Amino acid sequence: MEVQFISKQNVRPSSPTPPHLRIFKLSILDQLIPSAYAPIVLFYSVNTNTKVLERLSLLKSSLSETLTRFYPLAGKIINDLSINCNDEGANFVETRVSCCLDEFLTEPVDLHFINKLLPCQFITEGSMEGTYVTNVQANVFECGGIAIGICISHKILDGAALSTFLKGWTSTAQGCRKVVFPKFTGAALFPANDLWLKDSSMAMWGSMFRKGNCITRRFVFDASAISKLKAQTTSSGGLSMPTRVEAVSALLWKSIIAASAELHGLPRKSLLTHVVNLRTRLEPSLSENSLGNFLWLADAEFTGESTSEPEFNELLRKVREAISRIDHKFVEQIKGDEGVNCLMAESIKQIGEKCSKDEVDCVGFSSWCKLGYYDADFGWGKPVWVSSIGLSGSIVLNLVILVDTRSGDGVEAWVSLDEQVMAILASNPDLLKLASMDPSPLVIY
Protein backbone atom coordinates (compact mmCIF):
# COMPACT_ATOMS: atom_id res chain seq x y z
CA MET A 1 0.00 0.00 0.00
CA GLU A 2 1.20 3.45 -0.87
CA VAL A 3 -0.04 6.91 0.03
CA GLN A 4 0.41 9.34 -2.86
CA PHE A 5 0.50 13.07 -2.19
CA ILE A 6 -2.00 14.99 -4.38
CA SER A 7 -2.27 18.54 -3.07
CA LYS A 8 -1.78 20.84 -0.12
CA GLN A 9 -3.48 24.12 0.73
CA ASN A 10 -4.43 26.45 3.55
CA VAL A 11 -8.10 26.37 4.45
CA ARG A 12 -8.72 29.82 5.88
CA PRO A 13 -11.65 30.94 8.07
CA SER A 14 -14.65 32.18 6.10
CA SER A 15 -14.64 35.41 8.16
CA PRO A 16 -11.65 37.27 9.60
CA THR A 17 -10.83 37.15 13.31
CA PRO A 18 -11.37 40.54 15.02
CA PRO A 19 -8.12 42.36 15.91
CA HIS A 20 -8.78 42.22 19.67
CA LEU A 21 -8.76 38.39 19.48
CA ARG A 22 -5.52 38.15 17.53
CA ILE A 23 -3.42 36.83 20.47
CA PHE A 24 -4.85 33.78 22.23
CA LYS A 25 -3.40 33.04 25.67
CA LEU A 26 -2.88 29.43 26.74
CA SER A 27 -3.61 28.19 30.25
CA ILE A 28 -1.18 26.67 32.71
CA LEU A 29 -2.87 23.28 32.20
CA ASP A 30 -2.07 23.50 28.48
CA GLN A 31 1.58 23.13 29.50
CA LEU A 32 1.00 19.75 31.16
CA ILE A 33 0.67 17.85 27.87
CA PRO A 34 3.94 16.41 26.47
CA SER A 35 2.87 15.48 22.94
CA ALA A 36 2.82 17.98 20.09
CA TYR A 37 -0.47 16.83 18.58
CA ALA A 38 -3.64 14.95 19.41
CA PRO A 39 -3.76 12.53 16.43
CA ILE A 40 -6.89 10.69 15.34
CA VAL A 41 -8.04 9.01 12.10
CA LEU A 42 -11.71 8.65 11.11
CA PHE A 43 -12.46 5.98 8.46
CA TYR A 44 -15.56 6.33 6.26
CA SER A 45 -16.99 3.72 3.88
CA VAL A 46 -17.88 4.35 0.24
CA ASN A 47 -20.92 6.57 -0.25
CA THR A 48 -22.62 6.02 -3.60
CA ASN A 49 -24.79 9.12 -3.21
CA THR A 50 -21.91 11.59 -3.08
CA LYS A 51 -18.90 11.81 -5.37
CA VAL A 52 -15.44 11.93 -3.83
CA LEU A 53 -14.71 15.41 -5.16
CA GLU A 54 -17.96 16.68 -3.66
CA ARG A 55 -17.05 15.18 -0.30
CA LEU A 56 -13.62 16.77 -0.35
CA SER A 57 -15.10 20.12 -1.32
CA LEU A 58 -17.62 19.90 1.52
CA LEU A 59 -14.87 19.03 4.00
CA LYS A 60 -12.94 22.17 3.08
CA SER A 61 -15.88 24.58 2.86
CA SER A 62 -17.36 23.43 6.18
CA LEU A 63 -13.92 23.53 7.81
CA SER A 64 -13.56 27.13 6.64
CA GLU A 65 -16.86 28.10 8.28
CA THR A 66 -16.03 26.18 11.46
CA LEU A 67 -12.64 27.86 11.86
CA THR A 68 -14.38 31.23 12.12
CA ARG A 69 -15.89 30.13 15.44
CA PHE A 70 -12.84 28.07 16.50
CA TYR A 71 -10.52 30.90 15.49
CA PRO A 72 -7.37 29.87 17.47
CA LEU A 73 -7.32 26.66 15.42
CA ALA A 74 -6.75 28.75 12.28
CA GLY A 75 -3.61 30.34 13.66
CA LYS A 76 0.02 29.49 14.30
CA ILE A 77 1.85 28.82 17.53
CA ILE A 78 3.88 31.72 18.90
CA ASN A 79 5.31 29.90 21.93
CA ASP A 80 4.18 27.86 24.93
CA LEU A 81 2.14 30.78 26.23
CA SER A 82 0.17 31.96 23.20
CA ILE A 83 -1.17 31.43 19.68
CA ASN A 84 -1.19 33.98 16.87
CA CYS A 85 -4.75 33.93 15.50
CA ASN A 86 -3.62 35.25 12.12
CA ASP A 87 -6.22 33.40 9.99
CA GLU A 88 -3.57 31.59 7.97
CA GLY A 89 -5.88 28.63 8.31
CA ALA A 90 -5.58 24.88 8.61
CA ASN A 91 -2.99 22.87 6.71
CA PHE A 92 -5.13 20.62 4.47
CA VAL A 93 -3.52 17.76 2.54
CA GLU A 94 -5.13 15.40 0.00
CA THR A 95 -3.73 11.96 -0.82
CA ARG A 96 -4.68 8.78 -2.67
CA VAL A 97 -4.21 5.33 -1.12
CA SER A 98 -3.43 2.44 -3.48
CA CYS A 99 -5.98 -0.06 -2.14
CA CYS A 100 -9.64 -0.31 -1.18
CA LEU A 101 -10.72 0.60 2.33
CA ASP A 102 -12.29 -2.79 3.05
CA GLU A 103 -9.10 -4.47 1.90
CA PHE A 104 -7.13 -2.37 4.36
CA LEU A 105 -9.54 -3.05 7.23
CA THR A 106 -10.29 -6.75 6.62
CA GLU A 107 -7.03 -8.11 7.97
CA PRO A 108 -5.50 -6.97 11.26
CA VAL A 109 -4.41 -3.44 10.47
CA ASP A 110 -0.76 -2.47 10.13
CA LEU A 111 -0.77 0.13 12.89
CA HIS A 112 2.39 1.78 11.65
CA PHE A 113 0.80 2.35 8.23
CA ILE A 114 -1.88 4.43 9.93
CA ASN A 115 0.76 7.04 10.68
CA LYS A 116 1.01 7.69 6.92
CA LEU A 117 -2.61 8.79 6.97
CA LEU A 118 -1.75 11.70 9.25
CA PRO A 119 -0.62 15.13 8.00
CA CYS A 120 2.29 15.34 10.44
CA GLN A 121 4.26 13.26 12.90
CA PHE A 122 2.84 12.56 16.33
CA ILE A 123 6.16 13.33 18.02
CA THR A 124 8.22 16.25 16.77
CA GLU A 125 11.68 17.44 17.66
CA GLY A 126 12.57 21.03 18.34
CA SER A 127 10.38 24.08 18.78
CA MET A 128 6.76 24.23 17.61
CA GLU A 129 7.06 27.96 17.05
CA GLY A 130 5.48 29.04 13.77
CA THR A 131 3.72 25.73 13.09
CA TYR A 132 0.07 25.27 12.16
CA VAL A 133 -2.34 24.63 15.00
CA THR A 134 -4.59 22.50 12.79
CA ASN A 135 -3.52 19.89 10.23
CA VAL A 136 -5.90 17.67 8.26
CA GLN A 137 -5.18 14.93 5.71
CA ALA A 138 -7.99 13.54 3.54
CA ASN A 139 -6.92 10.10 2.29
CA VAL A 140 -9.02 8.74 -0.58
CA PHE A 141 -8.94 4.97 -1.13
CA GLU A 142 -9.37 3.39 -4.57
CA CYS A 143 -12.95 2.39 -3.77
CA GLY A 144 -13.94 5.92 -2.74
CA GLY A 145 -13.67 5.35 1.00
CA ILE A 146 -12.03 8.17 2.93
CA ALA A 147 -9.83 8.32 6.03
CA ILE A 148 -9.56 11.74 7.64
CA GLY A 149 -6.35 12.11 9.62
CA ILE A 150 -6.38 14.99 12.09
CA CYS A 151 -3.46 16.47 14.03
CA ILE A 152 -4.42 19.50 16.10
CA SER A 153 -1.97 21.01 18.54
CA HIS A 154 -2.34 19.46 21.98
CA LYS A 155 -1.51 22.91 23.35
CA ILE A 156 -5.14 23.88 22.85
CA LEU A 157 -7.19 20.69 22.53
CA ASP A 158 -7.61 17.70 24.81
CA GLY A 159 -9.83 14.75 23.88
CA ALA A 160 -13.07 16.41 24.97
CA ALA A 161 -12.21 19.63 23.15
CA LEU A 162 -11.39 17.67 19.99
CA SER A 163 -14.86 16.16 20.26
CA THR A 164 -16.36 19.65 20.46
CA PHE A 165 -14.45 20.70 17.35
CA LEU A 166 -15.64 17.61 15.45
CA LYS A 167 -19.23 18.31 16.49
CA GLY A 168 -18.87 21.86 15.22
CA TRP A 169 -17.30 20.78 11.94
CA THR A 170 -19.75 17.96 11.17
CA SER A 171 -22.84 19.96 12.12
CA THR A 172 -21.68 22.71 9.78
CA ALA A 173 -21.11 20.18 7.00
CA GLN A 174 -24.65 18.88 7.46
CA GLY A 175 -26.09 22.38 7.42
CA CYS A 176 -27.54 22.08 10.91
CA ARG A 177 -29.19 25.15 12.38
CA LYS A 178 -27.86 24.30 15.84
CA VAL A 179 -24.35 25.73 15.62
CA VAL A 180 -21.65 24.65 18.08
CA PHE A 181 -19.92 27.62 19.70
CA PRO A 182 -16.77 26.90 21.73
CA LYS A 183 -16.05 28.56 25.06
CA PHE A 184 -12.52 29.78 25.72
CA THR A 185 -12.24 29.83 29.51
CA GLY A 186 -8.98 28.01 30.20
CA ALA A 187 -6.64 30.99 30.56
CA ALA A 188 -9.09 32.82 32.83
CA LEU A 189 -9.49 29.87 35.19
CA PHE A 190 -5.90 28.64 35.08
CA PRO A 191 -3.74 31.61 34.00
CA ALA A 192 -0.12 31.07 32.95
CA ASN A 193 2.51 33.74 33.47
CA ASP A 194 5.58 31.59 32.99
CA LEU A 195 6.64 28.07 31.97
CA TRP A 196 7.36 26.47 35.34
CA LEU A 197 4.71 23.76 34.85
CA LYS A 198 6.00 22.87 31.39
CA ASP A 199 9.51 22.42 32.74
CA SER A 200 8.29 20.33 35.69
CA SER A 201 5.90 18.22 33.59
CA MET A 202 8.53 17.50 30.94
CA ALA A 203 10.81 16.18 33.68
CA MET A 204 7.94 14.02 34.97
CA TRP A 205 7.04 12.64 31.55
CA GLY A 206 10.71 12.03 30.80
CA SER A 207 10.98 9.82 33.88
CA MET A 208 8.35 7.47 32.37
CA PHE A 209 10.40 6.57 29.28
CA ARG A 210 12.59 3.48 29.19
CA LYS A 211 15.01 2.01 26.67
CA GLY A 212 13.63 -0.96 24.72
CA ASN A 213 11.66 -1.77 21.60
CA CYS A 214 8.18 -0.29 21.64
CA ILE A 215 5.24 -2.06 20.01
CA THR A 216 1.49 -1.37 19.94
CA ARG A 217 -1.28 -3.99 19.94
CA ARG A 218 -5.06 -3.60 20.11
CA PHE A 219 -7.19 -5.47 22.66
CA VAL A 220 -10.94 -5.24 22.07
CA PHE A 221 -13.52 -5.91 24.80
CA ASP A 222 -17.09 -6.25 23.57
CA ALA A 223 -20.17 -5.61 25.71
CA SER A 224 -20.48 -9.22 26.88
CA ALA A 225 -16.81 -9.33 27.92
CA ILE A 226 -17.21 -6.14 29.94
CA SER A 227 -20.32 -7.57 31.62
CA LYS A 228 -18.31 -10.64 32.64
CA LEU A 229 -15.52 -8.42 33.93
CA LYS A 230 -17.95 -6.33 35.97
CA ALA A 231 -19.48 -9.53 37.37
CA GLN A 232 -16.09 -10.45 38.84
CA THR A 233 -16.35 -7.30 40.91
CA THR A 234 -19.81 -7.79 42.32
CA SER A 235 -19.35 -11.50 43.00
CA SER A 236 -16.42 -10.89 45.34
CA GLY A 237 -18.16 -8.05 47.21
CA GLY A 238 -16.80 -4.84 48.66
CA LEU A 239 -17.00 -2.74 45.49
CA SER A 240 -19.90 -1.16 43.64
CA MET A 241 -20.34 -1.70 39.92
CA PRO A 242 -17.35 -0.21 38.04
CA THR A 243 -17.52 1.76 34.85
CA ARG A 244 -16.20 0.28 31.59
CA VAL A 245 -13.09 2.41 31.86
CA GLU A 246 -12.40 1.45 35.49
CA ALA A 247 -12.88 -2.26 34.83
CA VAL A 248 -10.76 -2.45 31.67
CA SER A 249 -8.06 -0.24 33.21
CA ALA A 250 -7.78 -2.49 36.26
CA LEU A 251 -7.67 -5.68 34.18
CA LEU A 252 -5.00 -4.35 31.81
CA TRP A 253 -2.96 -3.02 34.72
CA LYS A 254 -3.16 -6.43 36.40
CA SER A 255 -2.17 -8.17 33.15
CA ILE A 256 0.79 -5.82 32.58
CA ILE A 257 2.00 -6.36 36.16
CA ALA A 258 1.78 -10.13 35.59
CA ALA A 259 3.70 -9.89 32.30
CA SER A 260 6.42 -7.82 33.95
CA ALA A 261 6.64 -10.29 36.84
CA GLU A 262 7.10 -13.21 34.45
CA LEU A 263 9.82 -11.33 32.58
CA HIS A 264 11.74 -10.28 35.72
CA GLY A 265 11.04 -13.30 37.92
CA LEU A 266 8.98 -11.48 40.57
CA PRO A 267 6.29 -8.78 40.81
CA ARG A 268 7.71 -5.27 40.49
CA LYS A 269 6.40 -1.98 41.77
CA SER A 270 3.98 -0.43 39.30
CA LEU A 271 2.61 3.11 39.06
CA LEU A 272 -0.56 3.75 37.10
CA THR A 273 -1.44 7.25 35.94
CA HIS A 274 -4.87 8.03 34.54
CA VAL A 275 -5.86 11.23 32.74
CA VAL A 276 -8.85 12.87 34.43
CA ASN A 277 -11.21 15.39 32.79
CA LEU A 278 -11.65 18.34 35.16
CA ARG A 279 -14.69 19.90 33.45
CA THR A 280 -17.26 18.08 35.57
CA ARG A 281 -15.13 18.45 38.71
CA LEU A 282 -15.36 22.21 38.78
CA GLU A 283 -18.23 23.91 40.64
CA PRO A 284 -20.15 24.92 38.68
CA SER A 285 -19.21 22.41 35.99
CA LEU A 286 -17.70 23.73 32.80
CA SER A 287 -19.58 23.50 29.54
CA GLU A 288 -18.68 20.45 27.45
CA ASN A 289 -17.84 22.97 24.73
CA SER A 290 -14.96 24.44 26.75
CA LEU A 291 -11.82 24.38 24.62
CA GLY A 292 -8.42 23.79 26.10
CA ASN A 293 -6.73 21.15 28.21
CA PHE A 294 -8.75 20.62 31.37
CA LEU A 295 -6.80 17.58 32.49
CA TRP A 296 -4.86 16.30 35.46
CA LEU A 297 -3.19 13.00 36.31
CA ALA A 298 -4.52 10.62 38.95
CA ASP A 299 -1.98 8.08 40.14
CA ALA A 300 -2.21 4.71 41.88
CA GLU A 301 0.61 2.48 43.08
CA PHE A 302 1.11 -1.28 43.43
CA THR A 303 3.99 -1.67 45.85
CA GLY A 304 5.04 -5.17 44.80
CA GLU A 305 5.94 -5.98 48.40
CA SER A 306 4.53 -9.52 48.30
CA THR A 307 5.64 -12.31 45.98
CA SER A 308 2.08 -12.84 44.76
CA GLU A 309 0.41 -10.89 41.98
CA PRO A 310 -2.35 -8.42 42.90
CA GLU A 311 -6.02 -9.31 42.69
CA PHE A 312 -8.26 -7.60 40.16
CA ASN A 313 -10.46 -6.04 42.85
CA GLU A 314 -7.43 -4.70 44.71
CA LEU A 315 -6.27 -2.84 41.61
CA LEU A 316 -9.79 -1.74 40.73
CA ARG A 317 -10.11 -0.16 44.17
CA LYS A 318 -6.78 1.63 43.70
CA VAL A 319 -7.85 2.98 40.29
CA ARG A 320 -11.17 4.21 41.62
CA GLU A 321 -9.66 5.86 44.70
CA ALA A 322 -7.00 7.59 42.61
CA ILE A 323 -9.54 9.06 40.21
CA SER A 324 -11.91 10.06 43.03
CA ARG A 325 -9.15 12.11 44.71
CA ILE A 326 -9.27 14.48 41.74
CA ASP A 327 -12.52 16.05 42.98
CA HIS A 328 -13.91 19.57 43.07
CA LYS A 329 -11.91 20.42 46.21
CA PHE A 330 -8.68 19.43 44.47
CA VAL A 331 -9.57 21.50 41.40
CA GLU A 332 -10.43 24.55 43.50
CA GLN A 333 -7.05 24.28 45.21
CA ILE A 334 -5.04 24.17 41.99
CA LYS A 335 -6.92 27.19 40.62
CA GLY A 336 -5.37 29.56 43.14
CA ASP A 337 -1.84 30.76 43.78
CA GLU A 338 -1.43 28.16 46.50
CA GLY A 339 -2.24 25.42 44.02
CA VAL A 340 0.20 26.73 41.45
CA ASN A 341 3.01 26.98 43.95
CA CYS A 342 2.30 23.93 46.10
CA LEU A 343 -0.27 21.34 45.08
CA MET A 344 0.49 21.25 41.35
CA ALA A 345 4.21 21.19 41.93
CA GLU A 346 4.02 18.52 44.62
CA SER A 347 1.75 16.24 42.56
CA ILE A 348 4.05 16.37 39.54
CA LYS A 349 7.15 15.96 41.68
CA GLN A 350 5.78 12.85 43.42
CA ILE A 351 4.83 11.13 40.16
CA GLY A 352 8.18 11.97 38.61
CA GLU A 353 10.15 10.68 41.59
CA LYS A 354 8.26 7.38 41.64
CA CYS A 355 8.64 6.84 37.89
CA SER A 356 12.34 7.72 37.86
CA LYS A 357 13.26 4.57 39.77
CA ASP A 358 14.46 1.73 37.53
CA GLU A 359 12.61 -0.91 39.56
CA VAL A 360 9.24 0.80 39.01
CA ASP A 361 7.07 0.13 35.95
CA CYS A 362 4.98 3.14 34.93
CA VAL A 363 1.80 2.69 32.89
CA GLY A 364 -0.17 5.66 31.58
CA PHE A 365 -3.91 5.43 30.78
CA SER A 366 -6.03 7.87 28.79
CA SER A 367 -9.68 7.40 27.88
CA TRP A 368 -11.48 8.56 24.74
CA CYS A 369 -14.66 6.79 25.81
CA LYS A 370 -17.96 8.69 25.76
CA LEU A 371 -16.45 11.51 23.71
CA GLY A 372 -18.68 10.82 20.71
CA TYR A 373 -16.03 10.37 18.03
CA TYR A 374 -18.19 7.75 16.30
CA ASP A 375 -20.93 10.39 15.87
CA ALA A 376 -18.73 12.42 13.50
CA ASP A 377 -21.03 12.38 10.45
CA PHE A 378 -20.23 14.90 7.72
CA GLY A 379 -23.35 13.91 5.79
CA TRP A 380 -22.27 10.55 4.35
CA GLY A 381 -22.57 8.38 7.45
CA LYS A 382 -20.70 7.79 10.67
CA PRO A 383 -17.15 6.42 10.71
CA VAL A 384 -16.71 2.66 10.51
CA TRP A 385 -13.58 2.95 12.62
CA VAL A 386 -11.93 5.55 14.83
CA SER A 387 -8.24 4.87 15.32
CA SER A 388 -5.30 6.02 17.34
CA ILE A 389 -1.76 5.32 16.10
CA GLY A 390 0.89 2.67 16.60
CA LEU A 391 4.06 3.57 18.49
CA SER A 392 7.47 2.10 17.72
CA GLY A 393 11.14 2.81 18.31
CA SER A 394 13.91 2.21 20.80
CA ILE A 395 12.29 4.33 23.52
CA VAL A 396 9.29 2.86 25.32
CA LEU A 397 6.38 4.72 26.92
CA ASN A 398 3.96 2.26 28.51
CA LEU A 399 0.71 3.75 27.29
CA VAL A 400 -2.90 2.58 27.08
CA ILE A 401 -5.51 4.55 25.13
CA LEU A 402 -9.11 3.40 25.64
CA VAL A 403 -11.53 4.06 22.78
CA ASP A 404 -15.23 3.31 22.33
CA THR A 405 -16.17 0.53 19.95
CA ARG A 406 -18.61 1.44 17.18
CA SER A 407 -21.66 0.36 19.20
CA GLY A 408 -20.57 2.49 22.14
CA ASP A 409 -20.72 -0.25 24.77
CA GLY A 410 -17.34 -1.91 24.22
CA VAL A 411 -13.75 -0.74 24.64
CA GLU A 412 -10.86 -0.91 22.18
CA ALA A 413 -7.57 -0.62 24.08
CA TRP A 414 -4.47 0.54 22.21
CA VAL A 415 -1.63 -0.82 24.33
CA SER A 416 2.00 0.25 23.76
CA LEU A 417 4.71 -1.65 25.68
CA ASP A 418 8.20 -3.03 25.31
CA GLU A 419 8.05 -5.97 22.89
CA GLN A 420 9.25 -8.47 25.54
CA VAL A 421 6.45 -7.51 27.93
CA MET A 422 3.97 -7.39 25.06
CA ALA A 423 4.87 -10.94 23.96
CA ILE A 424 3.92 -12.22 27.42
CA LEU A 425 0.81 -10.04 27.63
CA ALA A 426 -0.37 -11.26 24.23
CA SER A 427 -0.37 -14.87 25.47
CA ASN A 428 -2.13 -14.21 28.80
CA PRO A 429 -5.06 -16.68 28.80
CA ASP A 430 -7.10 -14.75 31.37
CA LEU A 431 -6.86 -11.59 29.28
CA LEU A 432 -7.62 -13.36 26.01
CA LYS A 433 -10.76 -14.93 27.50
CA LEU A 434 -12.22 -11.43 27.55
CA ALA A 435 -10.39 -9.55 24.80
CA SER A 436 -9.85 -10.12 21.08
CA MET A 437 -6.35 -9.14 19.97
CA ASP A 438 -5.90 -7.10 16.79
CA PRO A 439 -9.28 -7.98 15.21
CA SER A 440 -10.37 -6.47 11.92
CA PRO A 441 -12.13 -3.15 12.59
CA LEU A 442 -14.94 -4.39 10.33
CA VAL A 443 -15.97 -7.00 12.94
CA ILE A 444 -15.87 -4.63 15.94
CA TYR A 445 -19.26 -3.42 17.15
Tab-separated table of N, CA, C and O in Angstrom, residues 221-252 312-314 316-317 320 369-370 402 404 408-411 430 433-435:
chain	number	residue	atom	x	y	z
A	221	PHE	N	-12.563	-5.322	23.856
A	221	PHE	CA	-13.520	-5.905	24.801
A	221	PHE	C	-14.925	-5.545	24.332
A	221	PHE	O	-15.283	-4.360	24.293
A	222	ASP	N	-15.721	-6.552	23.968
A	222	ASP	CA	-17.088	-6.245	23.565
A	222	ASP	C	-17.979	-6.136	24.811
A	222	ASP	O	-17.525	-6.300	25.948
A	223	ALA	N	-19.262	-5.855	24.590
A	223	ALA	CA	-20.166	-5.606	25.711
A	223	ALA	C	-20.289	-6.816	26.629
A	223	ALA	O	-20.332	-6.679	27.862
A	224	SER	N	-20.338	-8.016	26.051
A	224	SER	CA	-20.475	-9.219	26.881
A	224	SER	C	-19.228	-9.440	27.726
A	224	SER	O	-19.320	-9.861	28.891
A	225	ALA	N	-18.059	-9.166	27.163
A	225	ALA	CA	-16.815	-9.327	27.923
A	225	ALA	C	-16.771	-8.352	29.096
A	225	ALA	O	-16.338	-8.710	30.203
A	226	ILE	N	-17.217	-7.130	28.868
A	226	ILE	CA	-17.214	-6.143	29.941
A	226	ILE	C	-18.210	-6.526	31.023
A	226	ILE	O	-17.955	-6.341	32.220
A	227	SER	N	-19.339	-7.089	30.624
A	227	SER	CA	-20.318	-7.566	31.616
A	227	SER	C	-19.715	-8.657	32.492
A	227	SER	O	-19.912	-8.676	33.715
A	228	LYS	N	-18.979	-9.579	31.871
A	228	LYS	CA	-18.315	-10.639	32.641
A	228	LYS	C	-17.272	-10.054	33.591
A	228	LYS	O	-17.123	-10.511	34.729
A	229	LEU	N	-16.552	-9.049	33.104
A	229	LEU	CA	-15.525	-8.416	33.932
A	229	LEU	C	-16.162	-7.700	35.114
A	229	LEU	O	-15.669	-7.790	36.246
A	230	LYS	N	-17.258	-7.004	34.877
A	230	LYS	CA	-17.949	-6.332	35.975
A	230	LYS	C	-18.504	-7.333	36.980
A	230	LYS	O	-18.533	-7.069	38.192
A	231	ALA	N	-18.936	-8.504	36.476
A	231	ALA	CA	-19.479	-9.529	37.372
A	231	ALA	C	-18.418	-10.036	38.338
A	231	ALA	O	-18.740	-10.447	39.464
A	232	GLN	N	-17.174	-10.033	37.935
A	232	GLN	CA	-16.091	-10.446	38.837
A	232	GLN	C	-16.004	-9.517	40.039
A	232	GLN	O	-15.612	-9.924	41.126
A	233	THR	N	-16.395	-8.277	39.828
A	233	THR	CA	-16.351	-7.295	40.915
A	233	THR	C	-17.461	-7.544	41.913
A	233	THR	O	-17.226	-7.656	43.114
A	234	THR	N	-18.676	-7.664	41.425
A	234	THR	CA	-19.812	-7.788	42.318
A	234	THR	C	-19.826	-9.129	43.042
A	234	THR	O	-20.278	-9.226	44.164
A	235	SER	N	-19.314	-10.179	42.386
A	235	SER	CA	-19.352	-11.504	43.005
A	235	SER	C	-18.436	-11.594	44.212
A	235	SER	O	-18.687	-12.354	45.138
A	236	SER	N	-17.358	-10.822	44.228
A	236	SER	CA	-16.418	-10.891	45.340
A	236	SER	C	-16.775	-9.905	46.458
A	236	SER	O	-16.232	-9.972	47.547
A	237	GLY	N	-17.701	-8.981	46.177
A	237	GLY	CA	-18.163	-8.053	47.208
A	237	GLY	C	-17.172	-6.936	47.490
A	237	GLY	O	-16.025	-6.957	47.088
A	238	GLY	N	-17.665	-5.919	48.212
A	238	GLY	CA	-16.804	-4.837	48.660
A	238	GLY	C	-16.699	-3.662	47.714
A	238	GLY	O	-16.251	-2.590	48.117
A	239	LEU	N	-17.099	-3.819	46.463
A	239	LEU	CA	-17.002	-2.738	45.489
A	239	LEU	C	-18.314	-2.608	44.734
A	239	LEU	O	-18.949	-3.607	44.387
A	240	SER	N	-18.722	-1.372	44.465
A	240	SER	CA	-19.901	-1.157	43.643
A	240	SER	C	-19.543	-1.383	42.180
A	240	SER	O	-18.377	-1.522	41.828
A	241	MET	N	-20.544	-1.408	41.338
A	241	MET	CA	-20.335	-1.695	39.922
A	241	MET	C	-19.383	-0.680	39.295
A	241	MET	O	-19.618	0.519	39.359
A	242	PRO	N	-18.295	-1.140	38.665
A	242	PRO	CA	-17.346	-0.215	38.043
A	242	PRO	C	-17.841	0.256	36.681
A	242	PRO	O	-18.709	-0.365	36.060
A	243	THR	N	-17.274	1.329	36.209
A	243	THR	CA	-17.515	1.764	34.846
A	243	THR	C	-16.705	0.891	33.890
A	243	THR	O	-15.820	0.140	34.308
A	244	ARG	N	-16.999	1.009	32.586
A	244	ARG	CA	-16.198	0.282	31.587
A	244	ARG	C	-14.729	0.648	31.703
A	244	ARG	O	-13.842	-0.218	31.673
A	245	VAL	N	-14.463	1.932	31.824
A	245	VAL	CA	-13.085	2.407	31.863
A	245	VAL	C	-12.364	1.898	33.100
A	245	VAL	O	-11.212	1.448	33.034
A	246	GLU	N	-13.021	1.950	34.255
A	246	GLU	CA	-12.402	1.447	35.485
A	246	GLU	C	-12.088	-0.036	35.382
A	246	GLU	O	-10.989	-0.482	35.739
A	247	ALA	N	-13.058	-0.815	34.886
A	247	ALA	CA	-12.882	-2.264	34.828
A	247	ALA	C	-11.771	-2.665	33.862
A	247	ALA	O	-10.901	-3.486	34.197
A	248	VAL	N	-11.777	-2.100	32.670
A	248	VAL	CA	-10.756	-2.448	31.675
A	248	VAL	C	-9.384	-1.949	32.119
A	248	VAL	O	-8.371	-2.641	31.937
A	249	SER	N	-9.334	-0.770	32.727
A	249	SER	CA	-8.057	-0.240	33.210
A	249	SER	C	-7.456	-1.167	34.258
A	249	SER	O	-6.249	-1.477	34.221
A	250	ALA	N	-8.276	-1.619	35.206
A	250	ALA	CA	-7.776	-2.492	36.262
A	250	ALA	C	-7.306	-3.830	35.706
A	250	ALA	O	-6.262	-4.360	36.123
A	251	LEU	N	-8.066	-4.391	34.759
A	251	LEU	CA	-7.674	-5.682	34.180
A	251	LEU	C	-6.362	-5.558	33.408
A	251	LEU	O	-5.467	-6.409	33.539
A	252	LEU	N	-6.234	-4.518	32.586
A	252	LEU	CA	-5.004	-4.353	31.811
A	252	LEU	C	-3.814	-4.064	32.726
A	252	LEU	O	-2.705	-4.554	32.490
A	312	PHE	N	-7.556	-8.576	40.997
A	312	PHE	CA	-8.258	-7.605	40.161
A	312	PHE	C	-8.972	-6.555	41.001
A	312	PHE	O	-8.872	-5.351	40.750
A	313	ASN	N	-9.699	-6.988	42.036
A	313	ASN	CA	-10.458	-6.039	42.855
A	313	ASN	C	-9.556	-5.090	43.633
A	313	ASN	O	-9.920	-3.941	43.887
A	314	GLU	N	-8.388	-5.567	44.029
A	314	GLU	CA	-7.435	-4.695	44.711
A	314	GLU	C	-7.013	-3.547	43.801
A	314	GLU	O	-6.973	-2.380	44.211
A	316	LEU	N	-8.612	-2.546	41.066
A	316	LEU	CA	-9.794	-1.743	40.731
A	316	LEU	C	-10.048	-0.703	41.812
A	316	LEU	O	-10.342	0.470	41.515
A	317	ARG	N	-9.911	-1.102	43.073
A	317	ARG	CA	-10.105	-0.155	44.173
A	317	ARG	C	-9.067	0.968	44.109
A	317	ARG	O	-9.389	2.139	44.316
A	320	ARG	N	-10.010	3.383	41.263
A	320	ARG	CA	-11.174	4.210	41.616
A	320	ARG	C	-10.801	5.276	42.647
A	320	ARG	O	-11.220	6.436	42.536
A	369	CYS	N	-13.298	7.330	25.761
A	369	CYS	CA	-14.656	6.791	25.811
A	369	CYS	C	-15.665	7.889	26.148
A	369	CYS	O	-15.367	8.828	26.883
A	370	LYS	N	-16.842	7.765	25.571
A	370	LYS	CA	-17.962	8.691	25.757
A	370	LYS	C	-17.688	10.091	25.215
A	370	LYS	O	-18.350	11.046	25.605
A	402	LEU	N	-7.831	4.114	25.669
A	402	LEU	CA	-9.108	3.401	25.638
A	402	LEU	C	-10.090	4.157	24.754
A	402	LEU	O	-10.324	5.351	24.949
A	404	ASP	N	-13.942	3.989	22.532
A	404	ASP	CA	-15.232	3.308	22.331
A	404	ASP	C	-15.157	2.381	21.131
A	404	ASP	O	-14.441	2.656	20.159
A	408	GLY	N	-20.588	1.611	20.984
A	408	GLY	CA	-20.566	2.489	22.140
A	408	GLY	C	-20.567	1.793	23.479
A	408	GLY	O	-20.457	2.450	24.522
A	409	ASP	N	-20.676	0.453	23.486
A	409	ASP	CA	-20.719	-0.252	24.773
A	409	ASP	C	-19.525	-1.177	24.977
A	409	ASP	O	-19.466	-1.914	25.961
A	410	GLY	N	-18.575	-1.148	24.059
A	410	GLY	CA	-17.344	-1.907	24.220
A	410	GLY	C	-16.165	-0.970	24.360
A	410	GLY	O	-16.321	0.257	24.348
A	411	VAL	N	-14.969	-1.539	24.502
A	411	VAL	CA	-13.751	-0.742	24.636
A	411	VAL	C	-12.656	-1.349	23.764
A	411	VAL	O	-12.419	-2.557	23.802
A	430	ASP	N	-6.009	-15.435	30.675
A	430	ASP	CA	-7.101	-14.751	31.368
A	430	ASP	C	-7.524	-13.490	30.623
A	430	ASP	O	-8.715	-13.171	30.546
A	433	LYS	N	-9.395	-14.442	27.319
A	433	LYS	CA	-10.763	-14.930	27.499
A	433	LYS	C	-11.773	-13.799	27.336
A	433	LYS	O	-12.942	-14.036	26.995
A	434	LEU	N	-11.318	-12.575	27.578
A	434	LEU	CA	-12.217	-11.428	27.547
A	434	LEU	C	-11.959	-10.488	26.376
A	434	LEU	O	-12.848	-9.738	25.978
A	435	ALA	N	-10.749	-10.515	25.836
A	435	ALA	CA	-10.392	-9.552	24.796
A	435	ALA	C	-9.966	-10.254	23.519
A	435	ALA	O	-9.291	-11.288	23.552
